[in-house]
PDB file of C-alpha atoms and ligand atoms in Angstrom:
ATOM      1  CA  MET A1055      21.585 -89.975  32.451  1.00 58.00           C
ATOM      2  CA  THR A1056      17.639 -90.847  31.972  1.00 66.00           C
ATOM      3  CA  ASP A1057      16.829 -94.088  30.273  1.00 67.00           C
ATOM      4  CA  ARG A1058      16.855 -93.031  26.516  1.00 78.00           C
ATOM      5  CA  SER A1059      16.952 -95.403  23.894  1.00 84.00           C
ATOM      6  CA  GLN A1060      17.191 -92.945  20.805  1.00 92.00           C
ATOM      7  CA  PRO A1061      19.033 -89.589  20.381  1.00 95.00           C
ATOM      8  CA  LEU A1062      17.762 -86.560  22.440  1.00 97.00           C
ATOM      9  CA  CYS A1063      15.447 -84.452  20.100  1.00 98.00           C
ATOM     10  CA  LEU A1064      16.510 -80.860  20.557  1.00 98.00           C
ATOM     11  CA  ILE A1065      14.177 -78.236  19.387  1.00 98.00           C
ATOM     12  CA  ALA A1066      15.081 -74.644  19.521  1.00 98.00           C
ATOM     13  CA  LEU A1067      12.111 -71.611  19.761  1.00 98.00           C
ATOM     14  CA  PRO A1068      12.533 -68.860  17.626  1.00 97.00           C
ATOM     15  CA  GLY A1069      15.921 -67.136  17.801  1.00 95.00           C
ATOM     16  CA  ASN A1070      17.527 -69.914  19.758  1.00 97.00           C
ATOM     17  CA  GLU A1071      19.360 -71.638  16.759  1.00 97.00           C
ATOM     18  CA  PRO A1072      22.909 -70.935  16.963  1.00 95.00           C
ATOM     19  CA  LEU A1073      22.917 -72.348  21.007  1.00 96.00           C
ATOM     20  CA  THR A1074      20.221 -75.481  19.984  1.00 97.00           C
ATOM     21  CA  HIS A1075      23.431 -76.206  16.822  1.00 97.00           C
ATOM     22  CA  ALA A1076      26.479 -75.918  19.171  1.00 97.00           C
ATOM     23  CA  LEU A1077      24.094 -78.202  21.904  1.00 98.00           C
ATOM     24  CA  ALA A1078      22.942 -80.484  19.295  1.00 98.00           C
ATOM     25  CA  GLU A1079      26.805 -81.345  18.183  1.00 98.00           C
ATOM     26  CA  GLN A1080      28.491 -81.584  21.454  1.00 98.00           C
ATOM     27  CA  LEU A1081      25.382 -83.661  22.725  1.00 98.00           C
ATOM     28  CA  GLY A1082      25.130 -85.879  19.412  1.00 97.00           C
ATOM     29  CA  ALA A1083      21.662 -84.875  19.620  1.00 97.00           C
ATOM     30  CA  ASP A1084      18.828 -84.835  17.000  1.00 97.00           C
ATOM     31  CA  GLU A1085      17.836 -81.252  15.709  1.00 97.00           C
ATOM     32  CA  VAL A1086      14.212 -80.979  14.925  1.00 97.00           C
ATOM     33  CA  ALA A1087      12.985 -78.112  13.264  1.00 97.00           C
ATOM     34  CA  LEU A1088       9.992 -75.962  14.905  1.00 98.00           C
ATOM     35  CA  ASP A1089       7.416 -74.205  12.112  1.00 98.00           C
ATOM     36  CA  TYR A1090       6.485 -71.489  13.990  1.00 98.00           C
ATOM     37  CA  ARG A1091       4.378 -68.325  12.589  1.00 97.00           C
ATOM     38  CA  ARG A1092       1.973 -65.613  13.683  1.00 97.00           C
ATOM     39  CA  PHE A1093      -1.648 -65.992  12.385  1.00 97.00           C
ATOM     40  CA  PRO A1094      -2.681 -62.204  11.161  1.00 97.00           C
ATOM     41  CA  ASP A1095      -4.841 -62.002  13.976  1.00 97.00           C
ATOM     42  CA  GLY A1096      -1.365 -62.461  16.303  1.00 95.00           C
ATOM     43  CA  GLU A1097      -1.851 -65.649  17.326  1.00 96.00           C
ATOM     44  CA  SER A1098       0.904 -68.831  16.915  1.00 97.00           C
ATOM     45  CA  TYR A1099       1.132 -71.298  14.590  1.00 98.00           C
ATOM     46  CA  LEU A1100       3.349 -74.099  15.427  1.00 98.00           C
ATOM     47  CA  ARG A1101       3.848 -77.664  13.835  1.00 98.00           C
ATOM     48  CA  LEU A1102       6.355 -80.002  14.437  1.00 98.00           C
ATOM     49  CA  PRO A1103       7.288 -83.375  12.653  1.00 95.00           C
ATOM     50  CA  ASP A1104       4.948 -86.411  13.902  1.00 90.00           C
ATOM     51  CA  THR A1105       7.829 -88.605  15.173  1.00 90.00           C
ATOM     52  CA  LEU A1106       8.570 -87.616  18.474  1.00 96.00           C
ATOM     53  CA  GLU A1107       6.988 -90.804  19.713  1.00 96.00           C
ATOM     54  CA  ASP A1108       8.726 -92.317  23.120  1.00 95.00           C
ATOM     55  CA  ARG A1109      11.491 -89.331  22.478  1.00 97.00           C
ATOM     56  CA  HIS A1110      13.142 -87.640  25.042  1.00 97.00           C
ATOM     57  CA  VAL A1111      12.659 -83.512  23.719  1.00 98.00           C
ATOM     58  CA  ALA A1112      14.710 -80.509  24.963  1.00 98.00           C
ATOM     59  CA  LEU A1113      13.393 -77.286  24.044  1.00 98.00           C
ATOM     60  CA  VAL A1114      15.579 -74.673  24.171  1.00 98.00           C
ATOM     61  CA  ALA A1115      14.636 -70.823  24.352  1.00 98.00           C
ATOM     62  CA  SER A1116      16.263 -68.244  26.114  1.00 97.00           C
ATOM     63  CA  LEU A1117      13.247 -66.203  28.204  1.00 98.00           C
ATOM     64  CA  ASP A1118      14.621 -62.744  28.103  1.00 97.00           C
ATOM     65  CA  ARG A1119      11.741 -59.980  27.160  1.00 96.00           C
ATOM     66  CA  PRO A1120       9.679 -63.402  27.908  1.00 97.00           C
ATOM     67  CA  ASP A1121       5.935 -61.382  27.617  1.00 97.00           C
ATOM     68  CA  ASP A1122       6.548 -62.349  23.819  1.00 95.00           C
ATOM     69  CA  LYS A1123       7.480 -65.629  24.271  1.00 97.00           C
ATOM     70  CA  ILE A1124       5.658 -67.699  27.049  1.00 97.00           C
ATOM     71  CA  PRO A1125       2.554 -68.795  25.075  1.00 97.00           C
ATOM     72  CA  SER A1126       5.099 -70.536  22.237  1.00 97.00           C
ATOM     73  CA  LEU A1127       6.921 -71.950  24.757  1.00 98.00           C
ATOM     74  CA  LEU A1128       3.857 -73.886  26.309  1.00 98.00           C
ATOM     75  CA  PHE A1129       2.296 -74.385  23.462  1.00 98.00           C
ATOM     76  CA  ALA A1130       5.508 -76.360  21.982  1.00 98.00           C
ATOM     77  CA  ALA A1131       6.014 -78.513  25.236  1.00 98.00           C
ATOM     78  CA  ASP A1132       2.063 -79.297  24.828  1.00 98.00           C
ATOM     79  CA  LEU A1133       2.397 -80.014  21.204  1.00 98.00           C
ATOM     80  CA  ALA A1134       5.625 -82.115  21.515  1.00 98.00           C
ATOM     81  CA  ARG A1135       3.603 -84.214  24.366  1.00 98.00           C
ATOM     82  CA  ASP A1136       0.730 -84.161  22.311  1.00 97.00           C
ATOM     83  CA  LEU A1137       2.653 -85.877  19.888  1.00 98.00           C
ATOM     84  CA  GLY A1138       3.862 -88.621  21.875  1.00 97.00           C
ATOM     85  CA  ALA A1139       7.466 -87.842  23.255  1.00 97.00           C
ATOM     86  CA  ALA A1140       8.281 -89.293  26.495  1.00 97.00           C
ATOM     87  CA  ARG A1141      10.156 -86.419  28.825  1.00 97.00           C
ATOM     88  CA  VAL A1142       9.842 -83.166  27.652  1.00 98.00           C
ATOM     89  CA  GLY A1143      12.547 -80.403  29.116  1.00 98.00           C
ATOM     90  CA  LEU A1144      13.591 -76.987  28.922  1.00 98.00           C
ATOM     91  CA  VAL A1145      16.989 -75.048  28.504  1.00 98.00           C
ATOM     92  CA  CYS A1146      16.693 -72.068  29.104  1.00 98.00           C
ATOM     93  CA  PRO A1147      20.278 -70.249  29.813  1.00 98.00           C
ATOM     94  CA  TYR A1148      18.272 -66.822  31.007  1.00 98.00           C
ATOM     95  CA  LEU A1149      15.110 -67.273  33.254  1.00 98.00           C
ATOM     96  CA  SER A1150      12.704 -64.692  33.528  1.00 98.00           C
ATOM     97  CA  TYR A1151      10.786 -63.389  36.919  1.00 97.00           C
ATOM     98  CA  MET A1152      12.921 -64.693  39.119  1.00 97.00           C
ATOM     99  CA  ARG A1153      13.847 -61.197  40.609  1.00 93.00           C
ATOM    100  CA  GLN A1154      10.228 -60.239  41.869  1.00 95.00           C
ATOM    101  CA  ASP A1155      10.738 -62.308  44.865  1.00 95.00           C
ATOM    102  CA  THR A1156       8.748 -60.615  47.653  1.00 95.00           C
ATOM    103  CA  ARG A1157       6.218 -58.052  47.824  1.00 96.00           C
ATOM    104  CA  PHE A1158       8.324 -54.884  47.625  1.00 94.00           C
ATOM    105  CA  HIS A1159       5.092 -52.717  48.194  1.00 95.00           C
ATOM    106  CA  PRO A1160       1.521 -54.341  49.272  1.00 97.00           C
ATOM    107  CA  GLY A1161      -0.758 -56.132  46.688  1.00 97.00           C
ATOM    108  CA  GLU A1162       2.091 -56.475  44.114  1.00 97.00           C
ATOM    109  CA  ALA A1163       2.134 -59.780  41.877  1.00 97.00           C
ATOM    110  CA  LEU A1164       4.805 -62.342  43.219  1.00 97.00           C
ATOM    111  CA  THR A1165       5.234 -63.230  39.125  1.00 98.00           C
ATOM    112  CA  SER A1166       8.699 -65.399  40.006  1.00 98.00           C
ATOM    113  CA  ARG A1167       6.452 -67.904  41.837  1.00 98.00           C
ATOM    114  CA  SER A1168       3.551 -67.929  39.229  1.00 98.00           C
ATOM    115  CA  PHE A1169       5.977 -68.124  36.346  1.00 98.00           C
ATOM    116  CA  ALA A1170       7.355 -71.353  38.162  1.00 98.00           C
ATOM    117  CA  ARG A1171       3.433 -72.794  38.521  1.00 98.00           C
ATOM    118  CA  TRP A1172       3.393 -72.253  34.632  1.00 98.00           C
ATOM    119  CA  LEU A1173       6.358 -74.184  33.568  1.00 98.00           C
ATOM    120  CA  SER A1174       6.833 -76.495  36.181  1.00 98.00           C
ATOM    121  CA  ALA A1175       2.975 -77.416  34.980  1.00 98.00           C
ATOM    122  CA  HIS A1176       4.050 -78.033  31.374  1.00 98.00           C
ATOM    123  CA  LEU A1177       7.474 -79.017  31.364  1.00 98.00           C
ATOM    124  CA  ASP A1178       9.627 -82.160  33.268  1.00 98.00           C
ATOM    125  CA  TRP A1179      12.869 -80.908  33.766  1.00 98.00           C
ATOM    126  CA  LEU A1180      14.806 -77.084  33.213  1.00 98.00           C
ATOM    127  CA  VAL A1181      18.370 -76.240  33.021  1.00 98.00           C
ATOM    128  CA  THR A1182      19.315 -72.215  33.294  1.00 98.00           C
ATOM    129  CA  VAL A1183      22.322 -70.018  34.159  1.00 98.00           C
ATOM    130  CA  ASP A1184      22.340 -68.252  37.219  1.00 96.00           C
ATOM    131  CA  PRO A1185      19.009 -67.608  37.862  1.00 96.00           C
ATOM    132  CA  HIS A1186      18.357 -64.425  40.096  1.00 92.00           C
ATOM    133  CA  LEU A1187      18.551 -66.528  43.284  1.00 90.00           C
ATOM    134  CA  HIS A1188      18.843 -63.939  45.620  1.00 87.00           C
ATOM    135  CA  ARG A1189      15.418 -64.188  48.472  1.00 93.00           C
ATOM    136  CA  TYR A1190      14.708 -67.665  47.016  1.00 96.00           C
ATOM    137  CA  ARG A1191      18.093 -69.806  47.990  1.00 94.00           C
ATOM    138  CA  SER A1192      16.870 -72.720  45.244  1.00 97.00           C
ATOM    139  CA  LEU A1193      14.734 -73.386  42.223  1.00 98.00           C
ATOM    140  CA  ASP A1194      13.229 -75.900  44.188  1.00 98.00           C
ATOM    141  CA  GLU A1195      11.375 -73.204  46.466  1.00 98.00           C
ATOM    142  CA  ILE A1196       9.052 -72.411  43.787  1.00 98.00           C
ATOM    143  CA  TYR A1197       9.714 -74.972  40.927  1.00 98.00           C
ATOM    144  CA  THR A1198       8.339 -78.514  41.450  1.00 98.00           C
ATOM    145  CA  LEU A1199       9.745 -79.888  37.813  1.00 98.00           C
ATOM    146  CA  ASP A1200      13.411 -81.271  38.560  1.00 98.00           C
ATOM    147  CA  SER A1201      16.261 -78.672  37.868  1.00 98.00           C
ATOM    148  CA  GLU A1202      19.747 -78.042  37.527  1.00 98.00           C
ATOM    149  CA  VAL A1203      21.671 -74.388  37.722  1.00 98.00           C
ATOM    150  CA  VAL A1204      24.517 -73.871  35.631  1.00 98.00           C
ATOM    151  CA  ALA A1205      27.477 -71.453  37.000  1.00 97.00           C
ATOM    152  CA  ALA A1206      28.638 -68.960  34.214  1.00 97.00           C
ATOM    153  CA  ALA A1207      31.532 -68.530  36.716  1.00 96.00           C
ATOM    154  CA  PRO A1208      34.401 -70.426  34.975  1.00 96.00           C
ATOM    155  CA  ALA A1209      33.587 -68.817  31.901  1.00 97.00           C
ATOM    156  CA  LEU A1210      33.412 -65.433  33.106  1.00 97.00           C
ATOM    157  CA  SER A1211      36.798 -66.034  34.852  1.00 97.00           C
ATOM    158  CA  GLU A1212      38.601 -67.782  32.214  1.00 96.00           C
ATOM    159  CA  TRP A1213      37.800 -64.895  29.971  1.00 97.00           C
ATOM    160  CA  ILE A1214      38.833 -61.904  32.439  1.00 97.00           C
ATOM    161  CA  ALA A1215      42.155 -63.901  33.187  1.00 96.00           C
ATOM    162  CA  ALA A1216      42.594 -64.078  29.175  1.00 96.00           C
ATOM    163  CA  SER A1217      41.705 -60.229  28.227  1.00 97.00           C
ATOM    164  CA  VAL A1218      42.328 -58.196  30.760  1.00 97.00           C
ATOM    165  CA  GLU A1219      45.547 -57.127  32.342  1.00 95.00           C
ATOM    166  CA  ARG A1220      45.870 -57.177  35.886  1.00 95.00           C
ATOM    167  CA  PRO A1221      42.275 -57.127  36.546  1.00 96.00           C
ATOM    168  CA  VAL A1222      40.688 -56.447  40.158  1.00 95.00           C
ATOM    169  CA  VAL A1223      36.968 -58.048  40.099  1.00 96.00           C
ATOM    170  CA  ILE A1224      34.309 -55.850  41.509  1.00 95.00           C
ATOM    171  CA  GLY A1225      30.365 -56.654  42.466  1.00 95.00           C
ATOM    172  CA  PRO A1226      28.458 -53.837  42.432  1.00 92.00           C
ATOM    173  CA  ASP A1227      25.935 -54.535  45.140  1.00 86.00           C
ATOM    174  CA  GLY A1228      25.716 -57.122  47.958  1.00 82.00           C
ATOM    175  CA  GLU A1229      23.750 -59.516  45.612  1.00 81.00           C
ATOM    176  CA  SER A1230      26.336 -59.850  42.988  1.00 85.00           C
ATOM    177  CA  GLU A1231      28.707 -60.944  46.660  1.00 89.00           C
ATOM    178  CA  GLN A1232      28.195 -64.806  45.120  1.00 86.00           C
ATOM    179  CA  TRP A1233      29.154 -63.673  41.501  1.00 87.00           C
ATOM    180  CA  ALA A1234      32.323 -61.622  42.249  1.00 93.00           C
ATOM    181  CA  ARG A1235      33.531 -64.288  44.330  1.00 94.00           C
ATOM    182  CA  ALA A1236      32.761 -67.305  42.337  1.00 95.00           C
ATOM    183  CA  VAL A1237      34.396 -65.462  39.275  1.00 96.00           C
ATOM    184  CA  ALA A1238      37.438 -64.140  41.302  1.00 96.00           C
ATOM    185  CA  LYS A1239      38.524 -67.488  43.238  1.00 94.00           C
ATOM    186  CA  PRO A1240      39.580 -69.498  40.309  1.00 91.00           C
ATOM    187  CA  ALA A1241      41.761 -67.472  38.680  1.00 93.00           C
ATOM    188  CA  GLY A1242      43.137 -66.066  42.226  1.00 95.00           C
ATOM    189  CA  LEU A1243      42.059 -62.276  41.823  1.00 95.00           C
ATOM    190  CA  PRO A1244      41.734 -60.145  44.131  1.00 94.00           C
ATOM    191  CA  TRP A1245      37.867 -58.904  44.497  1.00 94.00           C
ATOM    192  CA  ARG A1246      36.169 -56.441  46.432  1.00 93.00           C
ATOM    193  CA  VAL A1247      32.082 -55.702  46.849  1.00 93.00           C
ATOM    194  CA  MET A1248      30.068 -52.217  46.647  1.00 90.00           C
ATOM    195  CA  ILE A1249      27.047 -51.609  48.778  1.00 81.00           C
ATOM    196  CA  LYS A1250      23.721 -50.596  46.474  1.00 73.00           C
ATOM    197  CA  THR A1251      20.615 -49.006  47.637  1.00 75.00           C
ATOM    198  CA  ARG A1252      17.912 -48.655  45.147  1.00 77.00           C
ATOM    199  CA  PHE A1253      15.288 -46.039  44.813  1.00 75.00           C
ATOM    200  CA  GLY A1254      12.934 -47.703  42.034  1.00 78.00           C
ATOM    201  CA  ASP A1255      13.676 -49.380  38.780  1.00 75.00           C
ATOM    202  CA  ARG A1256      16.381 -47.414  37.370  1.00 72.00           C
ATOM    203  CA  GLU A1257      17.883 -45.345  40.125  1.00 75.00           C
ATOM    204  CA  VAL A1258      20.572 -46.879  42.495  1.00 71.00           C
ATOM    205  CA  LYS A1259      22.767 -45.361  45.282  1.00 75.00           C
ATOM    206  CA  LEU A1260      26.088 -47.097  45.958  1.00 77.00           C
ATOM    207  CA  GLU A1261      28.532 -46.953  48.692  1.00 76.00           C
ATOM    208  CA  VAL A1262      32.539 -48.127  47.547  1.00 76.00           C
ATOM    209  CA  PRO A1263      34.720 -49.903  49.534  1.00 78.00           C
ATOM    210  CA  ASP A1264      38.686 -48.564  50.323  1.00 80.00           C
ATOM    211  CA  LEU A1265      40.007 -49.411  47.283  1.00 80.00           C
ATOM    212  CA  SER A1266      43.158 -47.500  47.391  1.00 82.00           C
ATOM    213  CA  GLU A1267      45.650 -50.713  47.959  1.00 87.00           C
ATOM    214  CA  LEU A1268      44.384 -51.931  44.507  1.00 85.00           C
ATOM    215  CA  GLU A1269      45.410 -48.934  42.492  1.00 84.00           C
ATOM    216  CA  GLY A1270      47.245 -49.880  39.026  1.00 88.00           C
ATOM    217  CA  HIS A1271      44.313 -52.789  38.482  1.00 92.00           C
ATOM    218  CA  THR A1272      41.794 -52.589  35.894  1.00 95.00           C
ATOM    219  CA  PRO A1273      38.580 -52.711  37.358  1.00 95.00           C
ATOM    220  CA  VAL A1274      35.943 -55.465  36.102  1.00 97.00           C
ATOM    221  CA  LEU A1275      32.861 -55.422  37.414  1.00 97.00           C
ATOM    222  CA  VAL A1276      30.790 -58.056  37.617  1.00 96.00           C
ATOM    223  CA  ASP A1277      26.804 -58.890  37.510  1.00 94.00           C
ATOM    224  CA  ASP A1278      24.155 -61.129  36.954  1.00 93.00           C
ATOM    225  CA  ILE A1279      22.245 -59.313  34.819  1.00 94.00           C
ATOM    226  CA  ILE A1280      22.662 -55.749  33.008  1.00 96.00           C
ATOM    227  CA  SER A1281      19.159 -54.761  32.645  1.00 96.00           C
ATOM    228  CA  SER A1282      18.400 -50.668  32.895  1.00 96.00           C
ATOM    229  CA  GLY A1283      22.383 -50.679  33.175  1.00 96.00           C
ATOM    230  CA  GLY A1284      22.097 -48.317  36.079  1.00 93.00           C
ATOM    231  CA  THR A1285      24.185 -50.850  38.847  1.00 91.00           C
ATOM    232  CA  VAL A1286      26.784 -50.899  36.663  1.00 95.00           C
ATOM    233  CA  ALA A1287      26.866 -47.040  35.613  1.00 96.00           C
ATOM    234  CA  GLU A1288      27.033 -45.760  38.985  1.00 92.00           C
ATOM    235  CA  ALA A1289      29.451 -48.368  40.369  1.00 93.00           C
ATOM    236  CA  THR A1290      31.627 -46.762  37.059  1.00 95.00           C
ATOM    237  CA  ARG A1291      31.149 -43.047  38.138  1.00 93.00           C
ATOM    238  CA  HIS A1292      32.341 -44.209  41.317  1.00 89.00           C
ATOM    239  CA  LEU A1293      35.426 -46.341  40.307  1.00 91.00           C
ATOM    240  CA  LEU A1294      36.402 -42.794  37.893  1.00 92.00           C
ATOM    241  CA  GLU A1295      36.138 -40.424  40.813  1.00 89.00           C
ATOM    242  CA  ALA A1296      37.977 -42.715  42.862  1.00 84.00           C
ATOM    243  CA  GLY A1297      40.729 -42.422  40.195  1.00 88.00           C
ATOM    244  CA  PHE A1298      40.517 -46.109  38.776  1.00 90.00           C
ATOM    245  CA  ALA A1299      41.149 -46.443  34.980  1.00 93.00           C
ATOM    246  CA  ALA A1300      37.699 -47.228  33.045  1.00 96.00           C
ATOM    247  CA  PRO A1301      36.157 -50.451  34.047  1.00 97.00           C
ATOM    248  CA  VAL A1302      35.628 -53.542  32.127  1.00 98.00           C
ATOM    249  CA  VAL A1303      32.027 -55.010  32.816  1.00 98.00           C
ATOM    250  CA  VAL A1304      31.327 -58.678  32.147  1.00 98.00           C
ATOM    251  CA  ALA A1305      28.093 -59.936  32.854  1.00 97.00           C
ATOM    252  CA  VAL A1306      26.233 -63.223  32.830  1.00 97.00           C
ATOM    253  CA  HIS A1307      23.116 -61.922  31.582  1.00 98.00           C
ATOM    254  CA  GLY A1308      23.206 -58.866  29.066  1.00 98.00           C
ATOM    255  CA  LEU A1309      19.250 -57.883  28.872  1.00 97.00           C
ATOM    256  CA  PHE A1310      20.087 -54.221  27.662  1.00 97.00           C
ATOM    257  CA  GLY A1311      16.675 -52.385  28.279  1.00 95.00           C
ATOM    258  CA  ASP A1312      16.019 -48.874  26.673  1.00 93.00           C
ATOM    259  CA  ARG A1313      18.963 -46.705  27.026  1.00 96.00           C
ATOM    260  CA  SER A1314      20.737 -48.880  28.379  1.00 97.00           C
ATOM    261  CA  ARG A1315      23.813 -49.013  26.318  1.00 98.00           C
ATOM    262  CA  GLU A1316      23.695 -45.170  26.029  1.00 98.00           C
ATOM    263  CA  LEU A1317      23.976 -44.708  29.758  1.00 97.00           C
ATOM    264  CA  LEU A1318      26.888 -47.179  30.082  1.00 98.00           C
ATOM    265  CA  ARG A1319      28.951 -45.094  27.512  1.00 97.00           C
ATOM    266  CA  HIS A1320      28.130 -41.814  29.050  1.00 97.00           C
ATOM    267  CA  ALA A1321      29.123 -43.491  32.197  1.00 97.00           C
ATOM    268  CA  GLY A1322      32.426 -43.957  30.911  1.00 98.00           C
ATOM    269  CA  VAL A1323      32.393 -48.203  30.792  1.00 98.00           C
ATOM    270  CA  ALA A1324      35.541 -49.110  28.253  1.00 97.00           C
ATOM    271  CA  ARG A1325      33.692 -52.868  27.312  1.00 97.00           C
ATOM    272  CA  VAL A1326      31.261 -54.449  28.011  1.00 98.00           C
ATOM    273  CA  VAL A1327      30.729 -58.330  27.588  1.00 98.00           C
ATOM    274  CA  CYS A1328      28.517 -61.351  28.314  1.00 98.00           C
ATOM    275  CA  THR A1329      27.548 -64.923  28.163  1.00 98.00           C
ATOM    276  CA  ASN A1330      25.339 -65.728  24.781  1.00 96.00           C
ATOM    277  CA  SER A1331      22.222 -66.385  27.355  1.00 97.00           C
ATOM    278  CA  VAL A1332      20.860 -63.743  25.908  1.00 97.00           C
ATOM    279  CA  ASN A1333      21.304 -62.674  21.853  1.00 94.00           C
ATOM    280  CA  ALA A1334      23.255 -59.208  21.736  1.00 95.00           C
ATOM    281  CA  PRO A1335      26.305 -58.044  20.300  1.00 96.00           C
ATOM    282  CA  GLU A1336      28.299 -58.354  23.600  1.00 97.00           C
ATOM    283  CA  SER A1337      27.072 -61.693  24.003  1.00 96.00           C
ATOM    284  CA  GLU A1338      30.994 -63.280  23.578  1.00 96.00           C
ATOM    285  CA  ILE A1339      31.233 -65.672  26.134  1.00 97.00           C
ATOM    286  CA  GLY A1340      29.976 -69.176  24.961  1.00 96.00           C
ATOM    287  CA  LEU A1341      27.804 -71.457  27.500  1.00 97.00           C
ATOM    288  CA  SER A1342      27.257 -74.515  25.638  1.00 97.00           C
ATOM    289  CA  ARG A1343      30.349 -76.294  27.190  1.00 97.00           C
ATOM    290  CA  LEU A1344      29.223 -75.651  30.357  1.00 98.00           C
ATOM    291  CA  LEU A1345      25.293 -76.239  29.503  1.00 98.00           C
ATOM    292  CA  VAL A1346      26.399 -79.973  28.201  1.00 98.00           C
ATOM    293  CA  PRO A1347      26.814 -82.068  31.215  1.00 98.00           C
ATOM    294  CA  ALA A1348      23.643 -80.912  33.077  1.00 98.00           C
ATOM    295  CA  ILE A1349      21.542 -81.649  30.094  1.00 98.00           C
ATOM    296  CA  GLU A1350      22.727 -84.723  29.836  1.00 97.00           C
ATOM    297  CA  ARG A1351      21.861 -85.518  33.470  1.00 97.00           C
ATOM    298  CA  LEU A1352      18.259 -84.412  33.309  1.00 97.00           C
ATOM    299  CA  ALA A1353      16.997 -85.290  29.629  1.00 96.00           C
TER     300      ALA A1353
HETATM  301  C1  R5P B1911      20.544 -56.902  41.289  1.00 54.29           C
HETATM  302  O1  R5P B1911      19.566 -57.238  41.604  1.00 54.29           O
HETATM  303  C2  R5P B1911      20.801 -57.018  40.309  1.00 54.29           C
HETATM  304  O2  R5P B1911      22.263 -58.392  40.993  1.00 54.29           O
HETATM  305  C3  R5P B1911      21.901 -56.499  39.511  1.00 54.29           C
HETATM  306  O3  R5P B1911      22.687 -55.768  39.844  1.00 54.29           O
HETATM  307  C4  R5P B1911      20.600 -55.703  38.747  1.00 54.29           C
HETATM  308  O4  R5P B1911      19.311 -56.251  38.595  1.00 54.29           O
HETATM  309  C5  R5P B1911      21.223 -54.931  37.738  1.00 54.29           C
HETATM  310  O5  R5P B1911      19.636 -54.380  37.250  1.00 54.29           O
HETATM  311  P1  R5P B1911      19.907 -52.721  36.398  1.00 54.29           P
HETATM  312  O6  R5P B1911      21.097 -52.873  35.187  1.00 54.29           O
HETATM  313  O7  R5P B1911      18.516 -52.325  36.072  1.00 54.29           O
HETATM  314  O8  R5P B1911      20.595 -51.946  37.242  1.00 54.29           O
END
């Protein structure tokens, strides 16, 4: 824990109030209200109480649909510092711009790197949940601030064990192997992984492993992100063709892009459940308990 003489100040960016309340209660932190609105021309207005001298501040902002949220977050970080905050960090249950981690085509922007530079320039620390680490092994490869990654697997594992009968955990692609394994192992569940080839933002093709010895189990598709829904929808079609029951889908981050819910329904998914890293009707699995120790170490 850093050297703090007063309780931590938590500041919710718009839309992050429920998680901020839960964290404040568990951390014994003060909640400070941010007055945020837009001027008629669309620019942001922000105001904080002028009482942050020497305080340690944690902004709480999940960064799904980040292009609408970044200016207000960076303004809030700068404002807290202008008002005297000694340390300003970010609790960001969903960290965006991690997937463009290479140039898939010549000339593409490496947005993961630019985004990491922006956040690192304005903040002292970052706590996030299961960022999409695929080609990067750790956030330190692109972020220069102090960071901690919280794994949602224990919460997903607990939910599956309590809510699904005879589950078999299935990762829909090689990238999901890390989550499938981490979710299945603590509960002693069987698990398998499919192989995926992506043909565009919304189109994927999957190869299914031999699942014949797992007949009678309920498939639980586990992935880090649901965006277009294409990956999970395709996996569902294969499972149904192979004679399995309609799968339950459990994801860390439910981003739910346009038409994704419709796609999942048509594919035949039985139920979709996500963590509350993003506010969505499916966000049933709470993360505050898992976030607290990491915040206590960095704030
Ligand atoms: C793959 O890289 C990720 O682990 C997810 O499978 C992927 O991001 C899901 O995206 P979509 O819902 O668009 O298929």
